Amino acid sequence: FKGIVQHEFLHALGFYHEQSRPDRDSFVTINWSNIQAGKEFNFQKRSDINSLGSNYDYSALMHYGKTDFSKNGQNTIDAPQPIGQRNGASDADIIQMRLVYQCNSGPRDLSSYNANRCTNDCPCWENAQGCNGNSNACQGDLVCSNVFTSISRGGGLIKLRSEVSPNMCFDLSSGNTENGNVIHLWECNGT
């Protein structure tokens, strides 16, 4: 129930559903014919949503699940990653709350949340086969196994750069570079 309470609390703080972002059509597909009559408003895009420059967050607490408000058990939202978790706020949710309310203090400073570049996890790293090939879910053309050319330490994180896409980097707070680790990608532009 914790995630449901947090979801409703985020509404009270002024947050909207992730699938209502104006750019959502680039990330999910809404199946209007599967939505219960009178519930369509829950899936409308809102031009007044400010995503604060954050990437689309499939793991957002504010994202509906694939069959929420379904009239026939079929998906109301098609997404390439799991959506609709109610376990608790994602790192991106926390970053957005702290940015909106200018809260710089807390148990972790903002830079400790994936170097303040919170993006969606690259699911190919969860693939037991190592995902030897490009993943459509990854930003850029990252080949998800052993493609590192440089390692630098900064801010307590290890920054790795891909040979395939040198403008995309990712941080590993544990320092573990073995296949199977979930990563967060961000655009580093050669820095």
Tab-separated table of N, CA and C in Angstrom, residues 44-141:
chain	number	residue	atom	x	y	z
A	44	GLN	N	-5.176	11.380	-21.185
A	44	GLN	CA	-4.983	12.564	-22.026
A	44	GLN	C	-3.592	13.148	-21.801
A	45	LYS	N	-2.962	13.608	-22.876
A	45	LYS	CA	-1.700	14.330	-22.735
A	45	LYS	C	-2.002	15.712	-22.172
A	46	ARG	N	-1.085	16.238	-21.387
A	46	ARG	CA	-1.231	17.562	-20.786
A	46	ARG	C	-0.052	18.420	-21.226
A	47	SER	N	-0.360	19.513	-21.879
A	47	SER	CA	0.705	20.401	-22.347
A	47	SER	C	1.328	21.205	-21.214
A	48	ASP	N	0.675	21.245	-20.050
A	48	ASP	CA	1.187	22.042	-18.934
A	48	ASP	C	2.128	21.263	-18.015
A	49	ILE	N	2.457	20.029	-18.369
A	49	ILE	CA	3.382	19.249	-17.543
A	49	ILE	C	4.809	19.683	-17.840
A	50	ASN	N	5.546	19.997	-16.789
A	50	ASN	CA	6.962	20.323	-16.907
A	50	ASN	C	7.744	19.120	-16.400
A	51	SER	N	8.409	18.426	-17.290
A	51	SER	CA	9.159	17.227	-16.898
A	51	SER	C	10.527	17.572	-16.325
A	52	LEU	N	10.828	18.852	-16.194
A	52	LEU	CA	12.084	19.326	-15.605
A	52	LEU	C	13.300	18.776	-16.336
A	53	GLY	N	13.131	18.494	-17.625
A	53	GLY	CA	14.240	17.992	-18.423
A	53	GLY	C	14.559	16.528	-18.209
A	54	SER	N	13.725	15.833	-17.447
A	54	SER	CA	14.009	14.422	-17.167
A	54	SER	C	13.536	13.542	-18.314
A	55	ASN	N	14.195	12.414	-18.469
A	55	ASN	CA	13.781	11.445	-19.472
A	55	ASN	C	12.504	10.760	-19.019
A	56	TYR	N	11.813	10.151	-19.973
A	56	TYR	CA	10.594	9.415	-19.666
A	56	TYR	C	10.932	8.297	-18.691
A	57	ASP	N	10.160	8.185	-17.622
A	57	ASP	CA	10.472	7.234	-16.548
A	57	ASP	C	9.427	6.121	-16.504
A	58	TYR	N	9.751	4.982	-17.130
A	58	TYR	CA	8.843	3.837	-17.108
A	58	TYR	C	8.631	3.330	-15.684
A	59	SER	N	9.621	3.524	-14.816
A	59	SER	CA	9.522	3.030	-13.440
A	59	SER	C	8.916	4.054	-12.489
A	60	ALA	N	8.406	5.154	-13.021
A	60	ALA	CA	7.823	6.200	-12.173
A	60	ALA	C	6.632	5.669	-11.387
A	61	LEU	N	6.545	6.092	-10.160
A	61	LEU	CA	5.394	5.770	-9.321
A	61	LEU	C	4.122	6.360	-9.921
A	62	MET	N	4.268	7.426	-10.695
A	62	MET	CA	3.131	8.111	-11.302
A	62	MET	C	2.731	7.516	-12.655
A	63	HIS	N	3.304	6.389	-13.029
A	63	HIS	CA	2.946	5.752	-14.308
A	63	HIS	C	1.888	4.688	-14.062
A	64	TYR	N	0.820	4.701	-14.861
A	64	TYR	CA	-0.186	3.644	-14.790
A	64	TYR	C	0.396	2.329	-15.280
A	65	GLY	N	-0.221	1.243	-14.873
A	65	GLY	CA	0.136	-0.079	-15.356
A	65	GLY	C	-0.463	-0.342	-16.727
A	66	LYS	N	-0.051	-1.427	-17.347
A	66	LYS	CA	-0.467	-1.733	-18.717
A	66	LYS	C	-1.963	-1.956	-18.880
A	67	THR	N	-2.658	-2.424	-17.846
A	67	THR	CA	-4.091	-2.711	-17.991
A	67	THR	C	-4.969	-1.830	-17.104
A	68	ASP	N	-4.409	-0.787	-16.508
A	68	ASP	CA	-5.227	0.090	-15.661
A	68	ASP	C	-6.374	0.690	-16.470
A	69	PHE	N	-7.570	0.676	-15.896
A	69	PHE	CA	-8.806	1.186	-16.501
A	69	PHE	C	-9.181	0.459	-17.789
A	70	SER	N	-8.785	-0.809	-17.900
A	70	SER	CA	-9.138	-1.599	-19.078
A	70	SER	C	-10.589	-2.059	-18.971
A	71	LYS	N	-11.293	-1.989	-20.080
A	71	LYS	CA	-12.678	-2.465	-20.091
A	71	LYS	C	-12.784	-3.920	-20.513
A	72	ASN	N	-11.670	-4.482	-21.011
A	72	ASN	CA	-11.736	-5.837	-21.547
A	72	ASN	C	-10.544	-6.714	-21.150
A	73	GLY	N	-9.721	-6.253	-20.223
A	73	GLY	CA	-8.550	-7.011	-19.802
A	73	GLY	C	-7.340	-6.844	-20.704
A	74	GLN	N	-7.526	-6.152	-21.825
A	74	GLN	CA	-6.419	-5.897	-22.750
A	74	GLN	C	-5.643	-4.657	-22.301
A	75	ASN	N	-4.431	-4.510	-22.821
A	75	ASN	CA	-3.598	-3.367	-22.453
A	75	ASN	C	-4.242	-2.042	-22.829
A	76	THR	N	-4.213	-1.119	-21.887
A	76	THR	CA	-4.567	0.268	-22.191
A	76	THR	C	-3.315	1.040	-22.579
A	77	ILE	N	-2.165	0.549	-22.134
A	77	ILE	CA	-0.879	1.165	-22.470
A	77	ILE	C	0.079	0.063	-22.903
A	78	ASP	N	0.684	0.238	-24.073
A	78	ASP	CA	1.757	-0.652	-24.509
A	78	ASP	C	3.076	0.071	-24.269
A	79	ALA	N	4.001	-0.609	-23.617
A	79	ALA	CA	5.298	-0.018	-23.294
A	79	ALA	C	6.389	-1.063	-23.477
A	80	PRO	N	7.586	-0.641	-23.866
A	80	PRO	CA	8.684	-1.589	-24.064
A	80	PRO	C	9.324	-2.070	-22.764
A	81	GLN	N	8.931	-1.472	-21.645
A	81	GLN	CA	9.471	-1.843	-20.339
A	81	GLN	C	8.313	-2.003	-19.364
A	82	PRO	N	8.537	-2.672	-18.238
A	82	PRO	CA	7.475	-2.774	-17.225
A	82	PRO	C	7.056	-1.390	-16.734
A	83	ILE	N	5.756	-1.216	-16.499
A	83	ILE	CA	5.223	0.053	-16.001
A	83	ILE	C	4.202	-0.233	-14.908
A	84	GLY	N	3.913	0.789	-14.122
A	84	GLY	CA	2.851	0.677	-13.136
A	84	GLY	C	3.282	0.148	-11.789
A	85	GLN	N	4.560	0.250	-11.462
A	85	GLN	CA	5.008	-0.258	-10.160
A	85	GLN	C	4.437	0.607	-9.039
A	86	ARG	N	4.147	-0.024	-7.925
A	86	ARG	CA	3.623	0.678	-6.746
A	86	ARG	C	4.430	0.313	-5.500
A	87	ASN	N	5.737	0.068	-5.700
A	87	ASN	CA	6.606	-0.271	-4.575
A	87	ASN	C	7.106	0.962	-3.844
A	88	GLY	N	7.182	2.069	-4.537
A	88	GLY	CA	7.681	3.304	-3.945
A	88	GLY	C	8.239	4.208	-5.023
A	89	ALA	N	8.591	5.411	-4.637
A	89	ALA	CA	9.086	6.410	-5.582
A	89	ALA	C	10.384	5.941	-6.237
A	90	SER	N	10.489	6.177	-7.546
A	90	SER	CA	11.724	5.877	-8.271
A	90	SER	C	12.733	6.992	-7.983
A	91	ASP	N	13.992	6.766	-8.355
A	91	ASP	CA	14.991	7.824	-8.190
A	91	ASP	C	14.576	9.079	-8.946
A	92	ALA	N	14.011	8.903	-10.158
A	92	ALA	CA	13.578	10.061	-10.936
A	92	ALA	C	12.436	10.796	-10.240
A	93	ASP	N	11.509	10.068	-9.616
A	93	ASP	CA	10.432	10.709	-8.847
A	93	ASP	C	11.026	11.569	-7.732
A	94	ILE	N	11.993	11.010	-7.018
A	94	ILE	CA	12.608	11.723	-5.896
A	94	ILE	C	13.343	12.961	-6.386
A	95	ILE	N	14.089	12.816	-7.473
A	95	ILE	CA	14.808	13.965	-8.025
A	95	ILE	C	13.825	15.058	-8.407
A	96	GLN	N	12.729	14.700	-9.086
A	96	GLN	CA	11.757	15.713	-9.491
A	96	GLN	C	11.130	16.401	-8.288
A	97	MET	N	10.784	15.646	-7.248
A	97	MET	CA	10.221	16.278	-6.043
A	97	MET	C	11.213	17.256	-5.433
A	98	ARG	N	12.454	16.841	-5.350
A	98	ARG	CA	13.457	17.701	-4.730
A	98	ARG	C	13.736	18.930	-5.586
A	99	LEU	N	13.695	18.790	-6.909
A	99	LEU	CA	13.896	19.950	-7.776
A	99	LEU	C	12.727	20.923	-7.684
A	100	VAL	N	11.509	20.405	-7.733
A	100	VAL	CA	10.320	21.265	-7.682
A	100	VAL	C	10.277	22.063	-6.389
A	101	TYR	N	10.577	21.399	-5.284
A	101	TYR	CA	10.474	22.053	-3.980
A	101	TYR	C	11.820	22.561	-3.462
A	102	GLN	N	12.819	22.597	-4.354
A	102	GLN	CA	14.145	23.138	-4.051
A	102	GLN	C	14.688	22.586	-2.739
A	103	CYS	N	14.597	21.285	-2.611
A	103	CYS	CA	15.058	20.594	-1.409
A	103	CYS	C	16.437	20.010	-1.683
A	104	ASN	N	17.462	20.672	-1.194
A	104	ASN	CA	18.822	20.214	-1.444
A	104	ASN	C	19.366	19.324	-0.345
A	105	SER	N	18.651	19.222	0.764
A	105	SER	CA	19.125	18.371	1.848
A	105	SER	C	18.330	17.074	1.852
A	106	GLY	N	18.851	16.090	2.505
A	106	GLY	CA	18.171	14.807	2.581
A	106	GLY	C	19.170	13.712	2.856
A	107	PRO	N	18.718	12.459	2.869
A	107	PRO	CA	19.636	11.358	3.162
A	107	PRO	C	20.733	11.206	2.114
A	108	ARG	N	20.471	11.609	0.883
A	108	ARG	CA	21.491	11.608	-0.172
A	108	ARG	C	21.394	12.944	-0.882
A	109	ASP	N	22.543	13.505	-1.292
A	109	ASP	CA	22.430	14.723	-2.079
A	109	ASP	C	22.046	14.350	-3.507
A	110	LEU	N	21.596	15.341	-4.263
A	110	LEU	CA	21.068	15.056	-5.597
A	110	LEU	C	22.094	14.385	-6.495
A	111	SER	N	23.364	14.700	-6.324
A	111	SER	CA	24.372	14.118	-7.209
A	111	SER	C	24.529	12.617	-7.006
A	112	SER	N	24.060	12.082	-5.883
A	112	SER	CA	24.216	10.642	-5.662
A	112	SER	C	23.155	9.822	-6.377
A	113	TYR	N	22.139	10.466	-6.923
A	113	TYR	CA	21.140	9.754	-7.716
A	113	TYR	C	21.644	9.693	-9.148
A	114	ASN	N	22.432	8.679	-9.456
A	114	ASN	CA	22.958	8.498	-10.806
A	114	ASN	C	23.608	9.769	-11.325
A	115	ALA	N	24.431	10.384	-10.514
A	115	ALA	CA	25.147	11.603	-10.879
A	115	ALA	C	24.185	12.680	-11.357
A	116	ASN	N	22.971	12.706	-10.810
A	116	ASN	CA	21.935	13.677	-11.162
A	116	ASN	C	21.566	13.624	-12.638
A	117	ARG	N	21.767	12.474	-13.278
A	117	ARG	CA	21.379	12.287	-14.673
A	117	ARG	C	20.501	11.050	-14.741
A	118	CYS	N	19.390	11.080	-14.035
A	118	CYS	CA	18.571	9.885	-13.910
A	118	CYS	C	17.830	9.617	-15.207
A	119	THR	N	18.061	8.446	-15.793
A	119	THR	CA	17.358	8.043	-17.001
A	119	THR	C	16.840	6.625	-16.796
A	120	ASN	N	16.176	6.120	-17.777
A	120	ASN	CA	15.599	4.781	-17.648
A	120	ASN	C	16.665	3.704	-17.741
A	121	ASP	N	16.443	2.615	-17.021
A	121	ASP	CA	17.385	1.506	-17.047
A	121	ASP	C	17.445	0.900	-18.440
A	122	CYS	N	18.605	0.444	-18.803
A	122	CYS	CA	18.799	-0.254	-20.070
A	122	CYS	C	18.536	-1.733	-19.829
A	123	PRO	N	17.381	-2.267	-20.241
A	123	PRO	CA	17.013	-3.621	-19.871
A	123	PRO	C	17.893	-4.695	-20.484
A	124	CYS	N	18.678	-4.362	-21.504
A	124	CYS	CA	19.498	-5.416	-22.095
A	124	CYS	C	20.537	-5.925	-21.112
A	125	TRP	N	20.878	-5.141	-20.115
A	125	TRP	CA	21.837	-5.603	-19.113
A	125	TRP	C	21.207	-6.619	-18.182
A	126	GLU	N	19.903	-6.758	-18.232
A	126	GLU	CA	19.236	-7.765	-17.424
A	126	GLU	C	19.118	-9.086	-18.177
A	127	ASN	N	19.556	-9.093	-19.423
A	127	ASN	CA	19.461	-10.261	-20.281
A	127	ASN	C	20.602	-11.226	-19.954
A	128	ALA	N	20.278	-12.450	-19.627
A	128	ALA	CA	21.294	-13.432	-19.237
A	128	ALA	C	22.282	-13.717	-20.364
A	129	GLN	N	21.888	-13.511	-21.622
A	129	GLN	CA	22.783	-13.764	-22.741
A	129	GLN	C	23.753	-12.607	-22.977
A	130	GLY	N	23.618	-11.512	-22.241
A	130	GLY	CA	24.552	-10.408	-22.391
A	130	GLY	C	24.151	-9.398	-23.440
A	131	CYS	N	23.081	-9.632	-24.162
A	131	CYS	CA	22.563	-8.665	-25.132
A	131	CYS	C	23.643	-8.221	-26.098
A	132	ASN	N	24.219	-9.134	-26.847
A	132	ASN	CA	25.237	-8.765	-27.823
A	132	ASN	C	24.568	-8.224	-29.077
A	133	GLY	N	24.312	-6.976	-29.069
A	133	GLY	CA	23.647	-6.302	-30.167
A	133	GLY	C	23.034	-5.030	-29.653
A	134	ASN	N	22.468	-4.256	-30.528
A	134	ASN	CA	21.883	-2.991	-30.114
A	134	ASN	C	20.536	-3.215	-29.463
A	135	SER	N	20.236	-2.420	-28.469
A	135	SER	CA	18.947	-2.502	-27.790
A	135	SER	C	18.140	-1.264	-28.111
A	136	ASN	N	16.935	-1.440	-28.623
A	136	ASN	CA	16.084	-0.296	-28.918
A	136	ASN	C	15.720	0.475	-27.668
A	137	ALA	N	15.748	-0.194	-26.502
A	137	ALA	CA	15.380	0.475	-25.263
A	137	ALA	C	16.504	1.345	-24.728
A	138	CYS	N	17.728	1.151	-25.229
A	138	CYS	CA	18.854	1.944	-24.741
A	138	CYS	C	18.931	3.247	-25.515
A	139	GLN	N	19.343	4.302	-24.823
A	139	GLN	CA	19.590	5.546	-25.538
A	139	GLN	C	20.855	5.354	-26.352
A	140	GLY	N	20.871	5.867	-27.552
A	140	GLY	CA	22.036	5.703	-28.400
A	140	GLY	C	22.125	4.278	-28.907
A	141	ASP	N	23.283	3.911	-29.404
A	141	ASP	CA	23.498	2.589	-29.978
A	141	ASP	C	24.464	1.780	-29.130
